[in-house]
Coordinates of C-alpha atoms and ligand atoms in Angstrom, one line a residue:
M1121 CA -23.7 -27.6 -20.0
T1122 CA -20.2 -26.6 -21.0
E1123 CA -17.5 -26.6 -18.3
L1124 CA -17.3 -22.9 -18.4
T1125 CA -20.9 -22.3 -17.5
K1126 CA -20.5 -24.6 -14.5
I1127 CA -17.7 -22.5 -13.0
P1128 CA -18.8 -19.5 -11.0
P1129 CA -16.9 -16.2 -11.2
G1130 CA -13.5 -16.1 -9.6
Q1131 CA -13.2 -19.9 -9.3
Q1132 CA -10.6 -22.2 -10.7
V1133 CA -10.9 -26.0 -11.1
V1134 CA -8.5 -28.1 -9.2
A1135 CA -6.5 -30.8 -10.9
S1136 CA -8.9 -33.7 -11.5
N1137 CA -8.5 -36.4 -8.8
K1138 CA -7.4 -33.7 -6.3
W1139 CA -9.7 -33.0 -3.4
P1140 CA -8.0 -30.9 -0.7
V1141 CA -8.9 -31.2 2.9
I1142 CA -9.9 -27.7 4.2
G1143 CA -10.5 -26.5 7.7
E1144 CA -10.6 -29.1 10.5
R1145 CA -8.9 -32.3 9.6
E1146 CA -10.5 -34.8 12.0
P1147 CA -13.5 -35.2 14.2
A1148 CA -13.5 -35.0 18.0
N1149 CA -13.5 -38.4 19.8
S1150 CA -12.4 -40.2 16.6
E1151 CA -11.7 -43.3 18.7
K1152 CA -15.4 -43.7 19.3
T1153 CA -16.5 -45.9 16.6
S1154 CA -20.3 -45.6 16.7
W1155 CA -21.7 -42.5 15.1
T1156 CA -25.2 -41.1 15.4
L1157 CA -27.1 -38.2 14.0
S1158 CA -29.7 -36.4 16.2
L1159 CA -32.5 -34.2 15.0
G1160 CA -33.9 -31.9 17.7
G1161 CA -35.0 -28.5 18.6
L1162 CA -38.4 -27.3 17.2
V1163 CA -39.6 -30.8 16.1
E1164 CA -42.6 -32.9 17.2
S1165 CA -40.6 -36.1 17.4
P1166 CA -36.9 -35.7 18.2
A1167 CA -34.9 -38.7 16.9
T1168 CA -31.4 -40.2 16.8
F1169 CA -30.3 -42.3 13.9
S1170 CA -27.3 -44.6 13.6
T1171 CA -25.2 -44.7 10.5
S1172 CA -26.7 -48.1 9.6
Q1173 CA -30.2 -46.8 10.1
L1174 CA -29.5 -43.9 7.7
L1175 CA -28.0 -46.4 5.2
S1176 CA -31.2 -48.5 5.3
M1177 CA -33.4 -45.5 4.3
P1178 CA -33.9 -44.7 0.6
Q1179 CA -30.6 -43.3 -0.7
T1180 CA -30.6 -40.3 -3.1
S1181 CA -27.6 -39.7 -5.4
L1182 CA -26.6 -36.2 -6.4
V1183 CA -23.8 -35.0 -8.6
V1184 CA -22.4 -31.9 -7.0
D1185 CA -20.0 -29.2 -8.0
I1186 CA -17.9 -28.2 -5.0
H1187 CA -17.0 -24.5 -4.8
C1188 CA -14.7 -23.5 -1.9
V1189 CA -14.8 -19.8 -1.0
T1190 CA -11.0 -19.8 -1.4
R1191 CA -11.5 -20.0 -5.1
W1192 CA -11.0 -23.7 -6.0
S1193 CA -13.8 -25.8 -7.5
K1194 CA -14.1 -29.5 -8.0
L1195 CA -16.8 -30.5 -10.5
D1196 CA -19.2 -33.4 -10.8
V1197 CA -18.6 -35.2 -7.5
P1198 CA -21.1 -37.9 -6.9
F1199 CA -22.6 -38.1 -3.3
S1200 CA -25.3 -40.3 -1.9
G1201 CA -27.2 -40.4 1.3
V1202 CA -30.6 -39.3 2.7
L1203 CA -32.2 -36.0 1.7
L1204 CA -33.0 -33.7 4.6
K1205 CA -36.4 -33.4 3.1
D1206 CA -37.0 -37.1 3.6
L1207 CA -35.9 -37.0 7.3
L1208 CA -38.3 -34.2 8.0
R1209 CA -41.3 -36.6 7.6
L1210 CA -39.9 -38.6 10.5
V1211 CA -39.3 -35.7 12.9
E1212 CA -42.0 -33.2 11.8
P1213 CA -40.6 -29.7 12.3
K1214 CA -43.0 -27.4 14.2
P1215 CA -44.5 -24.5 12.3
N1216 CA -42.1 -22.0 13.9
A1217 CA -39.0 -23.9 12.8
K1218 CA -37.6 -21.5 10.3
F1219 CA -33.8 -22.3 10.4
V1220 CA -31.6 -25.4 10.6
S1221 CA -28.3 -25.5 12.3
F1222 CA -25.9 -28.3 11.3
V1223 CA -23.6 -29.1 14.2
S1224 CA -20.3 -31.1 13.9
R1225 CA -18.7 -33.5 16.3
S1226 CA -15.4 -31.6 16.2
A1227 CA -13.0 -29.8 18.5
R1228 CA -14.6 -26.4 18.0
K1229 CA -18.2 -27.7 17.7
H1230 CA -18.2 -26.4 14.2
S1231 CA -21.6 -25.5 12.8
T1232 CA -23.3 -23.7 9.9
S1233 CA -27.0 -22.8 9.3
L1234 CA -29.5 -22.3 6.6
P1235 CA -33.2 -21.2 6.4
L1236 CA -35.2 -24.4 6.4
D1237 CA -36.9 -23.6 3.1
V1238 CA -33.4 -23.0 1.5
A1239 CA -32.1 -26.3 2.8
I1240 CA -35.0 -28.1 1.2
A1241 CA -34.9 -26.2 -2.1
H1242 CA -31.1 -26.9 -2.3
D1243 CA -31.6 -30.6 -1.9
C1244 CA -29.5 -30.6 1.3
L1245 CA -28.2 -34.2 1.6
I1246 CA -27.1 -36.1 4.7
A1247 CA -24.3 -37.8 2.8
L1248 CA -22.8 -41.2 3.6
A1249 CA -20.9 -41.8 0.4
A1250 CA -18.7 -39.8 -2.0
E1251 CA -17.5 -41.2 -5.3
G1252 CA -19.1 -44.5 -4.6
Q1253 CA -17.3 -45.1 -1.3
P1254 CA -18.0 -44.3 2.4
I1255 CA -16.8 -40.7 2.9
E1256 CA -13.2 -40.6 4.1
S1257 CA -12.7 -39.2 7.6
G1258 CA -10.8 -36.2 6.5
H1259 CA -13.7 -35.2 4.2
G1260 CA -16.2 -35.5 7.0
G1261 CA -17.1 -39.2 7.1
P1262 CA -19.0 -41.2 8.2
I1263 CA -21.8 -38.5 7.9
R1264 CA -21.4 -35.1 6.4
N1265 CA -23.8 -32.5 5.2
I1266 CA -23.8 -31.6 1.5
V1267 CA -25.5 -28.4 0.4
P1268 CA -25.4 -28.1 -3.4
R1269 CA -25.1 -24.6 -5.0
K1270 CA -23.6 -22.9 -2.0
Y1271 CA -20.0 -22.3 -1.1
F1272 CA -18.6 -25.5 0.5
Y1273 CA -18.4 -24.0 4.0
K1274 CA -22.2 -24.6 4.2
S1275 CA -21.4 -28.4 4.1
V1276 CA -20.5 -29.5 7.6
K1277 CA -18.1 -32.4 8.1
W1278 CA -18.7 -35.0 10.8
L1279 CA -22.4 -34.1 11.2
E1280 CA -23.8 -35.2 14.5
E1281 CA -26.8 -32.9 15.2
I1282 CA -29.4 -31.0 13.2
E1283 CA -31.2 -28.4 15.3
F1284 CA -34.4 -26.7 14.2
L1285 CA -34.6 -23.1 15.3
E1286 CA -37.0 -20.2 15.1
E1287 CA -34.2 -17.7 14.6
D1288 CA -30.9 -18.0 12.7
R1289 CA -27.8 -18.9 14.7
L1290 CA -24.6 -18.0 12.7
G1291 CA -22.1 -20.8 12.2
Y1292 CA -18.4 -20.9 12.9
W1293 CA -17.0 -19.3 9.8
E1294 CA -19.9 -16.9 9.5
A1295 CA -19.6 -15.6 13.0
D1296 CA -15.9 -15.8 13.5
A1297 CA -14.4 -15.1 10.1
G1298 CA -17.1 -13.0 8.4
Y1299 CA -18.0 -15.5 5.8
H1300 CA -21.2 -14.5 4.0
N1301 CA -24.3 -16.1 5.5
L1302 CA -25.9 -16.5 2.0
A1303 CA -22.9 -18.1 0.4
D1304 CA -24.1 -18.0 -3.2
P1305 CA -21.1 -18.7 -5.5
W1306 CA -22.8 -17.2 -8.5
K1307 CA -23.2 -13.9 -6.7
E1308 CA -19.7 -14.2 -5.1
Q1309 CA -21.2 -13.9 -1.7
R1310 CA -17.9 -14.7 0.0
Y1311 CA -17.5 -12.3 2.9
M1312 CA -19.3 -9.7 4.8
A1313 CA -17.4 -6.4 4.9
A1314 CA -15.7 -5.5 8.2
T1315 CA -17.4 -3.0 10.3
I1316 CA -14.8 -0.2 10.3
D1317 CA -15.7 3.1 8.8
R1318 CA -13.8 4.9 6.0
R1319 CA -12.1 7.4 8.3
T1320 CA -10.8 4.7 10.7
A1321 CA -9.6 2.8 7.6
A1322 CA -7.8 5.9 6.3
T1323 CA -6.1 6.5 9.6
L1324 CA -4.9 2.9 9.8
I1325 CA -3.5 3.0 6.3
D1326 CA -1.6 6.2 7.1
S1327 CA -0.1 4.6 10.3
K1328 CA 1.1 1.5 8.3
D1329 CA 0.3 -0.6 11.3
F1330 CA -2.4 -3.3 10.7
S1331 CA -1.0 -5.7 13.3
N1332 CA -3.5 -8.1 14.9
R1333 CA -6.5 -6.1 13.6
D1334 CA -9.6 -7.3 11.9
L1335 CA -9.6 -5.4 8.6
R1336 CA -11.3 -7.9 6.3
S1337 CA -12.4 -6.4 2.9
I1338 CA -10.4 -3.2 3.5
D1339 CA -9.5 -1.4 0.3
A1340 CA -5.9 -0.2 0.6
S1341 CA -5.2 -0.2 -3.2
N1342 CA -2.8 2.2 -4.9
R1343 CA -0.9 3.2 -1.8
N1344 CA 2.7 3.3 -0.7
L1345 CA 2.7 0.9 2.2
D1346 CA 6.4 0.0 2.2
G1347 CA 7.3 -1.7 5.5
L1348 CA 3.7 -2.2 6.5
N1349 CA 3.3 -4.1 9.8
A1350 CA 0.5 -6.6 9.2
V1351 CA 1.6 -9.3 11.6
G1352 CA -1.4 -11.4 12.7
A1353 CA -3.9 -9.2 10.9
K1354 CA -7.2 -10.5 9.5
L1355 CA -7.2 -9.3 5.9
R1356 CA -9.5 -11.8 4.1
D1357 CA -10.7 -10.3 0.9
A1358 CA -8.6 -7.1 1.3
A1359 CA -7.4 -5.2 -1.8
F1360 CA -3.8 -4.2 -2.1
D1361 CA -3.8 -3.7 -5.9
N1362 CA -0.8 -1.7 -7.3
C1363 CA 0.5 -1.0 -3.8
S1364 CA 4.1 -0.7 -2.9
L1365 CA 4.6 -3.2 -0.1
A1366 CA 8.3 -3.7 -0.1
K1367 CA 9.5 -5.4 3.1
A1368 CA 5.9 -5.5 4.5
D1369 CA 5.5 -8.1 7.2
F1370 CA 2.4 -10.4 6.8
S1371 CA 3.6 -13.1 9.2
D1372 CA 0.7 -15.1 10.7
A1373 CA -1.8 -12.9 8.9
N1374 CA -4.9 -14.2 7.1
L1375 CA -4.9 -13.0 3.5
S1376 CA -7.3 -15.5 2.0
N1377 CA -8.8 -14.1 -1.2
A1378 CA -6.8 -10.9 -0.9
S1379 CA -5.9 -9.1 -4.1
F1380 CA -2.3 -8.0 -4.8
V1381 CA -2.6 -7.4 -8.5
G1382 CA 0.4 -5.4 -9.7
A1383 CA 1.7 -4.9 -6.2
N1384 CA 5.4 -4.6 -5.3
L1385 CA 6.0 -7.2 -2.6
S1386 CA 9.7 -7.5 -2.8
G1387 CA 11.3 -8.7 0.4
A1388 CA 7.9 -9.0 2.1
K1389 CA 7.5 -11.6 4.9
F1390 CA 4.9 -14.4 4.6
S1391 CA 5.7 -16.8 7.3
G1392 CA 2.7 -18.8 8.6
T1393 CA 0.5 -16.7 6.4
D1394 CA -2.8 -17.9 4.9
V1395 CA -2.9 -16.8 1.2
E1396 CA -5.5 -19.3 0.0
G1397 CA -7.3 -17.9 -3.0
A1398 CA -5.1 -14.7 -3.1
D1399 CA -4.4 -13.1 -6.4
F1400 CA -0.8 -12.2 -7.1
S1401 CA -1.2 -11.5 -10.8
G1402 CA 1.5 -9.1 -12.0
A1403 CA 3.0 -8.7 -8.5
D1404 CA 6.7 -8.5 -7.8
L1405 CA 7.5 -11.3 -5.4
T1406 CA 11.3 -10.9 -5.5
D1407 CA 13.0 -12.3 -2.3
V1408 CA 9.8 -13.6 -0.9
D1409 CA 9.7 -17.0 0.8
L1410 CA 6.2 -18.5 0.4
S1411 CA 7.2 -21.9 1.6
G1412 CA 5.5 -21.5 4.9
S1413 CA 2.2 -20.2 3.6
S1414 CA -1.0 -21.9 2.8
L1415 CA -1.5 -21.5 -0.9
I1416 CA -4.6 -23.5 -2.0
G1417 CA -6.3 -21.7 -4.9
A1418 CA -3.8 -18.8 -5.1
S1419 CA -3.0 -17.4 -8.5
F1420 CA 0.1 -15.8 -10.0
F1421 CA -1.3 -14.9 -13.4
S1422 CA -4.8 -14.6 -14.7
G1423 CA -6.0 -14.4 -18.3
E1424 CA -4.3 -11.6 -20.2
R1425 CA -2.8 -10.0 -17.1
T1426 CA 0.9 -9.8 -16.6
H1427 CA 2.6 -12.7 -14.8
A1428 CA 4.0 -12.3 -11.3
K1429 CA 7.8 -11.9 -10.9
L1430 CA 8.8 -15.1 -9.3
S1431 CA 12.5 -15.7 -10.3
A1432 CA 13.7 -15.1 -6.7
T1433 CA 10.6 -16.5 -4.9
T1434 CA 10.7 -19.6 -2.9
F1435 CA 8.0 -22.3 -2.8
S1436 CA 8.1 -25.8 -1.3
Q1437 CA 7.5 -28.9 -3.3
H1438 CA 4.5 -30.1 -1.3
Q1439 CA 2.7 -26.8 -1.9
L1440 CA 2.6 -27.3 -5.7
D1441 CA -0.3 -29.8 -5.5
S1442 CA -2.5 -27.2 -4.0
L1443 CA -2.3 -24.9 -7.1
N1444 CA -4.5 -25.2 -10.1
P1445 CA -2.6 -27.0 -13.0
G1446 CA -2.0 -23.8 -15.1
Q1447 CA -0.7 -21.9 -12.1
R1448 CA 1.4 -24.8 -11.0
E1449 CA 3.0 -25.1 -14.4
F1450 CA 3.9 -21.3 -14.4
V1451 CA 5.3 -21.4 -10.8
V1452 CA 7.4 -24.5 -11.5
S1453 CA 8.8 -22.9 -14.7
I1454 CA 10.4 -20.0 -12.9
A1455 CA 10.3 -20.0 -9.1
R1456 CA 12.7 -21.7 -6.7
I1457 CA 11.3 -24.9 -5.4
Q1458 CA 12.7 -26.3 -2.2
Ligands
MTE1472 N1 -16.6 -29.6 10.9 C1 -16.1 -28.9 9.9 N2 -16.8 -28.8 8.8 C2 -16.4 -28.0 7.8 C3 -15.2 -27.2 7.9 C4 -14.5 -27.3 9.1 O1 -13.5 -26.7 9.4 N3 -15.0 -28.1 10.1 N4 -14.8 -26.4 6.9 C5 -15.7 -26.1 5.8 C6 -15.0 -25.5 4.7 S1 -14.6 -23.9 4.7 C7 -14.9 -26.3 3.5 S2 -14.3 -25.6 2.1 C8 -15.3 -27.7 3.5 C9 -14.0 -28.5 3.1 O2 -14.3 -29.9 3.0 P1 -13.2 -30.9 2.6 O3 -12.1 -30.8 3.6 O4 -13.9 -32.2 2.5 O5 -12.7 -30.4 1.2 O6 -15.7 -28.2 4.7 C10 -16.6 -27.3 5.4 N5 -17.1 -28.0 6.6
MO1473 MO1 -13.9 -23.3 2.5

């Protein structure tokens, strides 16, 4: 397979050897050294396994392409561990077990779910090693779930419980942030649209006040939105293509995967803003300080499109590593780096 056919639409490969830590950075009770994985719910024989018990079972190795919903991919990462399919023989799911929920030992009890048949068909792996080493804690060690061919939010870090359910139970990102429950990167199933109707959206666009609202996936393209107040707004996947957004305030907003193609953002505020995976191709970012924003997977040009205006745009040194190599090279060549 060529590299190109391995990269789903809208994704960019991170610099080789880079693997960003996304979402939660550590498990809960990290001082507790023993780790167990429990399988329960609709099973005949609930069971709890220690890390060493899992390591003594037959290990399966899989080479996995990681695709994060915020548009970065890391190809050909070798993982090994125990296939969920192999654990099922030990616990025997009941006939009415149709879904699996993977629950994390983490501060927010992070979880995600899959239909059981999908988890099996996707070779869901209870992973204990990555790249030949025990998984690092930041990446979910000692035990993390790996679900190949789904966006990476289906792969829970610090896995401590697998629950078998009759009905689906939405996970953390799916319920809270509107991430798509199917998560197929080849179909770009990134987010569910917000539940506002067109008329409400139009009224809000006219008011130029988006502050603290959940407007994910809103299409506000081709508007004059100078001075927009979007403080604290949830704008994942929103479209602002060709908008005039001079002096707009996006402080503390979530703009991951938002599109600002050709937008005028001069003097806009991005303090504490999440712009992971956002597209700024051809945008005017004059007098914008991006140094306090989360930038993983963001782009400032793409293919033939015009390049963003960055000559008076500020970035910080440590952010550069979170950009794809081509984007990084472009940013370094013109922007101000603090
Ligand atoms: N417990 C837990 N698991 C999680 C998350 C999280 O925040 N908490 N984030 C998910 C998301 S959105 C991604 S992209 C991957 C990131 O894994 P990494 O930090 O090893 O790159 O973990 C997934 N699993
Ligand atoms: Mo993610």
